[in-house]
Amino acid sequence: MRYAWCFAVLACGVLPPAGVQAQHRQVVIYRCTDAGGHVTLQNDAACPRGTREQKQVVDVPPPMPTYQPREERMPAIVAAEKAREQADIESALPPPVAAEERKPPPPLFQCTTWEQENYLTEDETPQERCAPLQVVGLDGAPQAAARACQGVADQCQAVADDALCQAWQRRVGEAEFRWKFAGAADDEARHLEYEQLAATLANSTCAD
């Protein structure tokens, strides 16, 4: 038997015409079979004359509520959380330093990983990373399923004094990007990192 389908019919249910879903909780599905055995399913429209009609009432699920950000659903709670976070951050920051008492910022080191990725750090001890090694069998053929690596230390050198202020500005900018764009906006650890670096820059001679 062949079937002809009209209107929007889905295995999980049939949606009513536009605007009906908001007004009614049910929709009537008509199964129409003509003399040639062709079957048509249609909603809220009776079968034409000359066809055999079967009718079924289907419950239509209510529309999904419009998404609302957490800040809109519970503004007081979110505001209190942000206030607590800001208070915790401010308590961890050093107090402002008067301009005449400011000193040069701490040393920075420009480092490069084995993958040729560059970064700035205050840590003078290079990080060690695991660089993958190609594993071969006894016949010298590569073994794709095998995994091995060796520790490779990052290559680091101290930033020159005359470039230190510019490097610190870049360091602070990168921390701000990680906090606001590279992670979650509510990432307190990244927010604290940014604020601490920004305070170090603001309390140094680089802020002049």
PDB file of N, CA and C in Angstrom, residues 53-122:
ATOM      1  N   GLU A  53     -12.498   7.961   6.649  1.00  0.00           N
ATOM      2  CA  GLU A  53     -11.894   8.861   7.636  1.00  0.00           C
ATOM      3  C   GLU A  53     -11.736   8.178   8.989  1.00  0.00           C
ATOM      4  N   GLN A  54     -10.529   8.341   9.581  1.00  0.00           N
ATOM      5  CA  GLN A  54     -10.272   7.942  10.951  1.00  0.00           C
ATOM      6  C   GLN A  54      -9.761   9.174  11.687  1.00  0.00           C
ATOM      7  N   LYS A  55     -10.282   9.408  12.880  1.00  0.00           N
ATOM      8  CA  LYS A  55      -9.981  10.638  13.607  1.00  0.00           C
ATOM      9  C   LYS A  55      -9.341  10.303  14.953  1.00  0.00           C
ATOM     10  N   GLN A  56      -8.307  11.086  15.309  1.00  0.00           N
ATOM     11  CA  GLN A  56      -7.641  10.892  16.600  1.00  0.00           C
ATOM     12  C   GLN A  56      -7.299  12.252  17.193  1.00  0.00           C
ATOM     13  N   VAL A  57      -7.569  12.416  18.475  1.00  0.00           N
ATOM     14  CA  VAL A  57      -7.253  13.652  19.192  1.00  0.00           C
ATOM     15  C   VAL A  57      -5.900  13.466  19.877  1.00  0.00           C
ATOM     16  N   VAL A  58      -5.014  14.389  19.610  1.00  0.00           N
ATOM     17  CA  VAL A  58      -3.648  14.311  20.143  1.00  0.00           C
ATOM     18  C   VAL A  58      -3.408  15.494  21.065  1.00  0.00           C
ATOM     19  N   ASP A  59      -2.856  15.222  22.229  1.00  0.00           N
ATOM     20  CA  ASP A  59      -2.462  16.294  23.147  1.00  0.00           C
ATOM     21  C   ASP A  59      -1.187  16.948  22.641  1.00  0.00           C
ATOM     22  N   VAL A  60      -1.220  18.249  22.545  1.00  0.00           N
ATOM     23  CA  VAL A  60      -0.062  19.017  22.098  1.00  0.00           C
ATOM     24  C   VAL A  60       0.682  19.538  23.322  1.00  0.00           C
ATOM     25  N   PRO A  61       1.975  19.272  23.449  1.00  0.00           N
ATOM     26  CA  PRO A  61       2.717  19.770  24.616  1.00  0.00           C
ATOM     27  C   PRO A  61       2.748  21.291  24.626  1.00  0.00           C
ATOM     28  N   PRO A  62       2.733  21.895  25.797  1.00  0.00           N
ATOM     29  CA  PRO A  62       2.787  23.363  25.871  1.00  0.00           C
ATOM     30  C   PRO A  62       4.109  23.873  25.319  1.00  0.00           C
ATOM     31  N   PRO A  63       4.137  25.086  24.823  1.00  0.00           N
ATOM     32  CA  PRO A  63       5.382  25.629  24.278  1.00  0.00           C
ATOM     33  C   PRO A  63       6.447  25.759  25.351  1.00  0.00           C
ATOM     34  N   MET A  64       7.694  25.573  24.959  1.00  0.00           N
ATOM     35  CA  MET A  64       8.810  25.717  25.883  1.00  0.00           C
ATOM     36  C   MET A  64       8.923  27.173  26.316  1.00  0.00           C
ATOM     37  N   PRO A  65       9.205  27.400  27.592  1.00  0.00           N
ATOM     38  CA  PRO A  65       9.359  28.794  28.037  1.00  0.00           C
ATOM     39  C   PRO A  65      10.569  29.443  27.376  1.00  0.00           C
ATOM     40  N   THR A  66      10.473  30.731  27.173  1.00  0.00           N
ATOM     41  CA  THR A  66      11.581  31.472  26.585  1.00  0.00           C
ATOM     42  C   THR A  66      12.769  31.467  27.544  1.00  0.00           C
ATOM     43  N   TYR A  67      13.954  31.194  26.986  1.00  0.00           N
ATOM     44  CA  TYR A  67      15.145  31.142  27.843  1.00  0.00           C
ATOM     45  C   TYR A  67      15.439  32.509  28.450  1.00  0.00           C
ATOM     46  N   GLN A  68      15.735  32.490  29.729  1.00  0.00           N
ATOM     47  CA  GLN A  68      16.132  33.698  30.420  1.00  0.00           C
ATOM     48  C   GLN A  68      17.469  33.457  31.102  1.00  0.00           C
ATOM     49  N   PRO A  69      18.439  34.339  30.911  1.00  0.00           N
ATOM     50  CA  PRO A  69      19.720  34.177  31.607  1.00  0.00           C
ATOM     51  C   PRO A  69      19.519  34.163  33.121  1.00  0.00           C
ATOM     52  N   ARG A  70      20.438  33.561  33.798  1.00  0.00           N
ATOM     53  CA  ARG A  70      20.349  33.463  35.257  1.00  0.00           C
ATOM     54  C   ARG A  70      20.280  34.838  35.902  1.00  0.00           C
ATOM     55  N   GLU A  71      20.965  35.812  35.303  1.00  0.00           N
ATOM     56  CA  GLU A  71      20.944  37.167  35.852  1.00  0.00           C
ATOM     57  C   GLU A  71      19.544  37.765  35.845  1.00  0.00           C
ATOM     58  N   GLU A  72      18.722  37.371  34.863  1.00  0.00           N
ATOM     59  CA  GLU A  72      17.366  37.884  34.783  1.00  0.00           C
ATOM     60  C   GLU A  72      16.409  37.092  35.665  1.00  0.00           C
ATOM     61  N   ARG A  73      16.657  35.783  35.819  1.00  0.00           N
ATOM     62  CA  ARG A  73      15.759  34.959  36.619  1.00  0.00           C
ATOM     63  C   ARG A  73      15.923  35.204  38.111  1.00  0.00           C
ATOM     64  N   MET A  74      17.134  35.443  38.544  1.00  0.00           N
ATOM     65  CA  MET A  74      17.391  35.647  39.972  1.00  0.00           C
ATOM     66  C   MET A  74      18.417  36.764  40.156  1.00  0.00           C
ATOM     67  N   PRO A  75      18.047  37.988  39.806  1.00  0.00           N
ATOM     68  CA  PRO A  75      18.996  39.107  39.840  1.00  0.00           C
ATOM     69  C   PRO A  75      19.589  39.371  41.215  1.00  0.00           C
ATOM     70  N   ALA A  76      18.781  39.236  42.266  1.00  0.00           N
ATOM     71  CA  ALA A  76      19.287  39.527  43.611  1.00  0.00           C
ATOM     72  C   ALA A  76      20.381  38.541  44.012  1.00  0.00           C
ATOM     73  N   ILE A  77      20.174  37.267  43.709  1.00  0.00           N
ATOM     74  CA  ILE A  77      21.163  36.250  44.073  1.00  0.00           C
ATOM     75  C   ILE A  77      22.454  36.455  43.290  1.00  0.00           C
ATOM     76  N   VAL A  78      22.329  36.708  41.982  1.00  0.00           N
ATOM     77  CA  VAL A  78      23.515  36.913  41.145  1.00  0.00           C
ATOM     78  C   VAL A  78      24.278  38.161  41.601  1.00  0.00           C
ATOM     79  N   ALA A  79      23.553  39.223  41.918  1.00  0.00           N
ATOM     80  CA  ALA A  79      24.210  40.450  42.377  1.00  0.00           C
ATOM     81  C   ALA A  79      24.958  40.207  43.683  1.00  0.00           C
ATOM     82  N   ALA A  80      24.354  39.434  44.591  1.00  0.00           N
ATOM     83  CA  ALA A  80      25.019  39.135  45.865  1.00  0.00           C
ATOM     84  C   ALA A  80      26.270  38.290  45.642  1.00  0.00           C
ATOM     85  N   GLU A  81      26.193  37.329  44.710  1.00  0.00           N
ATOM     86  CA  GLU A  81      27.357  36.494  44.408  1.00  0.00           C
ATOM     87  C   GLU A  81      28.496  37.335  43.844  1.00  0.00           C
ATOM     88  N   LYS A  82      28.169  38.250  42.916  1.00  0.00           N
ATOM     89  CA  LYS A  82      29.203  39.087  42.325  1.00  0.00           C
ATOM     90  C   LYS A  82      29.810  40.032  43.358  1.00  0.00           C
ATOM     91  N   ALA A  83      28.978  40.511  44.269  1.00  0.00           N
ATOM     92  CA  ALA A  83      29.485  41.400  45.318  1.00  0.00           C
ATOM     93  C   ALA A  83      30.453  40.654  46.228  1.00  0.00           C
ATOM     94  N   ARG A  84      30.109  39.414  46.587  1.00  0.00           N
ATOM     95  CA  ARG A  84      31.007  38.610  47.431  1.00  0.00           C
ATOM     96  C   ARG A  84      32.313  38.322  46.699  1.00  0.00           C
ATOM     97  N   GLU A  85      32.197  37.987  45.413  1.00  0.00           N
ATOM     98  CA  GLU A  85      33.404  37.706  44.629  1.00  0.00           C
ATOM     99  C   GLU A  85      34.309  38.936  44.566  1.00  0.00           C
ATOM    100  N   GLN A  86      33.713  40.100  44.305  1.00  0.00           N
ATOM    101  CA  GLN A  86      34.502  41.323  44.220  1.00  0.00           C
ATOM    102  C   GLN A  86      35.153  41.653  45.553  1.00  0.00           C
ATOM    103  N   ALA A  87      34.430  41.414  46.649  1.00  0.00           N
ATOM    104  CA  ALA A  87      35.001  41.664  47.977  1.00  0.00           C
ATOM    105  C   ALA A  87      36.179  40.728  48.246  1.00  0.00           C
ATOM    106  N   ASP A  88      36.045  39.454  47.865  1.00  0.00           N
ATOM    107  CA  ASP A  88      37.146  38.499  48.055  1.00  0.00           C
ATOM    108  C   ASP A  88      38.373  38.918  47.246  1.00  0.00           C
ATOM    109  N   ILE A  89      38.134  39.369  46.012  1.00  0.00           N
ATOM    110  CA  ILE A  89      39.242  39.779  45.155  1.00  0.00           C
ATOM    111  C   ILE A  89      39.937  41.010  45.719  1.00  0.00           C
ATOM    112  N   GLU A  90      39.149  42.003  46.140  1.00  0.00           N
ATOM    113  CA  GLU A  90      39.733  43.230  46.664  1.00  0.00           C
ATOM    114  C   GLU A  90      40.543  42.972  47.932  1.00  0.00           C
ATOM    115  N   SER A  91      40.100  42.007  48.736  1.00  0.00           N
ATOM    116  CA  SER A  91      40.845  41.688  49.961  1.00  0.00           C
ATOM    117  C   SER A  91      42.182  41.021  49.658  1.00  0.00           C
ATOM    118  N   ALA A  92      42.297  40.413  48.454  1.00  0.00           N
ATOM    119  CA  ALA A  92      43.538  39.731  48.082  1.00  0.00           C
ATOM    120  C   ALA A  92      44.510  40.641  47.335  1.00  0.00           C
ATOM    121  N   LEU A  93      44.095  41.878  47.032  1.00  0.00           N
ATOM    122  CA  LEU A  93      44.947  42.784  46.262  1.00  0.00           C
ATOM    123  C   LEU A  93      45.778  43.670  47.185  1.00  0.00           C
ATOM    124  N   PRO A  94      46.977  44.033  46.745  1.00  0.00           N
ATOM    125  CA  PRO A  94      47.789  44.955  47.551  1.00  0.00           C
ATOM    126  C   PRO A  94      47.196  46.360  47.508  1.00  0.00           C
ATOM    127  N   PRO A  95      47.430  47.154  48.537  1.00  0.00           N
ATOM    128  CA  PRO A  95      46.904  48.526  48.523  1.00  0.00           C
ATOM    129  C   PRO A  95      47.623  49.362  47.478  1.00  0.00           C
ATOM    130  N   PRO A  96      46.989  50.418  46.982  1.00  0.00           N
ATOM    131  CA  PRO A  96      47.650  51.293  46.000  1.00  0.00           C
ATOM    132  C   PRO A  96      48.913  51.908  46.582  1.00  0.00           C
ATOM    133  N   VAL A  97      49.891  52.116  45.707  1.00  0.00           N
ATOM    134  CA  VAL A  97      51.179  52.699  46.093  1.00  0.00           C
ATOM    135  C   VAL A  97      51.260  54.113  45.532  1.00  0.00           C
ATOM    136  N   ALA A  98      51.686  55.043  46.357  1.00  0.00           N
ATOM    137  CA  ALA A  98      51.835  56.431  45.902  1.00  0.00           C
ATOM    138  C   ALA A  98      52.857  56.506  44.781  1.00  0.00           C
ATOM    139  N   ALA A  99      52.658  57.450  43.871  1.00  0.00           N
ATOM    140  CA  ALA A  99      53.512  57.545  42.686  1.00  0.00           C
ATOM    141  C   ALA A  99      54.983  57.660  43.051  1.00  0.00           C
ATOM    142  N   GLU A 100      55.319  58.445  44.094  1.00  0.00           N
ATOM    143  CA  GLU A 100      56.728  58.642  44.456  1.00  0.00           C
ATOM    144  C   GLU A 100      57.359  57.413  45.109  1.00  0.00           C
ATOM    145  N   GLU A 101      56.541  56.424  45.472  1.00  0.00           N
ATOM    146  CA  GLU A 101      57.067  55.221  46.120  1.00  0.00           C
ATOM    147  C   GLU A 101      57.091  54.016  45.179  1.00  0.00           C
ATOM    148  N   ARG A 102      56.651  54.215  43.949  1.00  0.00           N
ATOM    149  CA  ARG A 102      56.574  53.088  43.024  1.00  0.00           C
ATOM    150  C   ARG A 102      57.963  52.641  42.568  1.00  0.00           C
ATOM    151  N   LYS A 103      58.089  51.338  42.317  1.00  0.00           N
ATOM    152  CA  LYS A 103      59.328  50.731  41.848  1.00  0.00           C
ATOM    153  C   LYS A 103      59.069  50.002  40.536  1.00  0.00           C
ATOM    154  N   PRO A 104      60.124  49.636  39.823  1.00  0.00           N
ATOM    155  CA  PRO A 104      59.918  48.860  38.587  1.00  0.00           C
ATOM    156  C   PRO A 104      59.173  47.559  38.888  1.00  0.00           C
ATOM    157  N   PRO A 105      58.405  47.065  37.944  1.00  0.00           N
ATOM    158  CA  PRO A 105      57.655  45.818  38.170  1.00  0.00           C
ATOM    159  C   PRO A 105      58.603  44.626  38.268  1.00  0.00           C
ATOM    160  N   PRO A 106      58.124  43.504  38.767  1.00  0.00           N
ATOM    161  CA  PRO A 106      58.965  42.298  38.857  1.00  0.00           C
ATOM    162  C   PRO A 106      59.455  41.868  37.472  1.00  0.00           C
ATOM    163  N   PRO A 107      60.531  41.112  37.421  1.00  0.00           N
ATOM    164  CA  PRO A 107      61.033  40.617  36.133  1.00  0.00           C
ATOM    165  C   PRO A 107      60.006  39.718  35.444  1.00  0.00           C
ATOM    166  N   LEU A 108      60.060  39.725  34.134  1.00  0.00           N
ATOM    167  CA  LEU A 108      59.241  38.830  33.321  1.00  0.00           C
ATOM    168  C   LEU A 108      60.151  38.003  32.428  1.00  0.00           C
ATOM    169  N   PHE A 109      59.643  36.835  32.050  1.00  0.00           N
ATOM    170  CA  PHE A 109      60.415  35.945  31.189  1.00  0.00           C
ATOM    171  C   PHE A 109      59.582  35.582  29.968  1.00  0.00           C
ATOM    172  N   GLN A 110      60.214  35.720  28.807  1.00  0.00           N
ATOM    173  CA  GLN A 110      59.572  35.344  27.544  1.00  0.00           C
ATOM    174  C   GLN A 110      59.961  33.899  27.256  1.00  0.00           C
ATOM    175  N   CYS A 111      58.951  33.025  27.176  1.00  0.00           N
ATOM    176  CA  CYS A 111      59.213  31.595  27.012  1.00  0.00           C
ATOM    177  C   CYS A 111      58.570  31.072  25.726  1.00  0.00           C
ATOM    178  N   THR A 112      59.159  30.010  25.208  1.00  0.00           N
ATOM    179  CA  THR A 112      58.666  29.341  24.003  1.00  0.00           C
ATOM    180  C   THR A 112      58.595  27.850  24.266  1.00  0.00           C
ATOM    181  N   THR A 113      57.460  27.238  23.960  1.00  0.00           N
ATOM    182  CA  THR A 113      57.299  25.802  24.151  1.00  0.00           C
ATOM    183  C   THR A 113      57.883  25.046  22.955  1.00  0.00           C
ATOM    184  N   TRP A 114      57.931  23.741  23.073  1.00  0.00           N
ATOM    185  CA  TRP A 114      58.441  22.932  21.962  1.00  0.00           C
ATOM    186  C   TRP A 114      57.530  23.025  20.743  1.00  0.00           C
ATOM    187  N   GLU A 115      56.279  23.452  20.957  1.00  0.00           N
ATOM    188  CA  GLU A 115      55.351  23.645  19.843  1.00  0.00           C
ATOM    189  C   GLU A 115      55.419  25.069  19.287  1.00  0.00           C
ATOM    190  N   GLN A 116      56.418  25.845  19.731  1.00  0.00           N
ATOM    191  CA  GLN A 116      56.639  27.214  19.267  1.00  0.00           C
ATOM    192  C   GLN A 116      55.512  28.165  19.699  1.00  0.00           C
ATOM    193  N   GLU A 117      54.935  27.883  20.851  1.00  0.00           N
ATOM    194  CA  GLU A 117      53.960  28.801  21.443  1.00  0.00           C
ATOM    195  C   GLU A 117      54.677  29.701  22.440  1.00  0.00           C
ATOM    196  N   ASN A 118      54.396  30.999  22.372  1.00  0.00           N
ATOM    197  CA  ASN A 118      55.086  31.975  23.225  1.00  0.00           C
ATOM    198  C   ASN A 118      54.177  32.440  24.357  1.00  0.00           C
ATOM    199  N   TYR A 119      54.781  32.724  25.498  1.00  0.00           N
ATOM    200  CA  TYR A 119      54.019  33.249  26.633  1.00  0.00           C
ATOM    201  C   TYR A 119      54.964  33.989  27.563  1.00  0.00           C
ATOM    202  N   LEU A 120      54.377  34.839  28.396  1.00  0.00           N
ATOM    203  CA  LEU A 120      55.123  35.584  29.407  1.00  0.00           C
ATOM    204  C   LEU A 120      54.819  35.001  30.774  1.00  0.00           C
ATOM    205  N   THR A 121      55.802  35.002  31.638  1.00  0.00           N
ATOM    206  CA  THR A 121      55.607  34.472  32.983  1.00  0.00           C
ATOM    207  C   THR A 121      56.531  35.178  33.963  1.00  0.00           C
ATOM    208  N   GLU A 122      56.129  35.198  35.227  1.00  0.00           N
ATOM    209  CA  GLU A 122      57.002  35.736  36.273  1.00  0.00           C
ATOM    210  C   GLU A 122      57.915  34.659  36.845  1.00  0.00           C
TER     211      GLU A 122
END
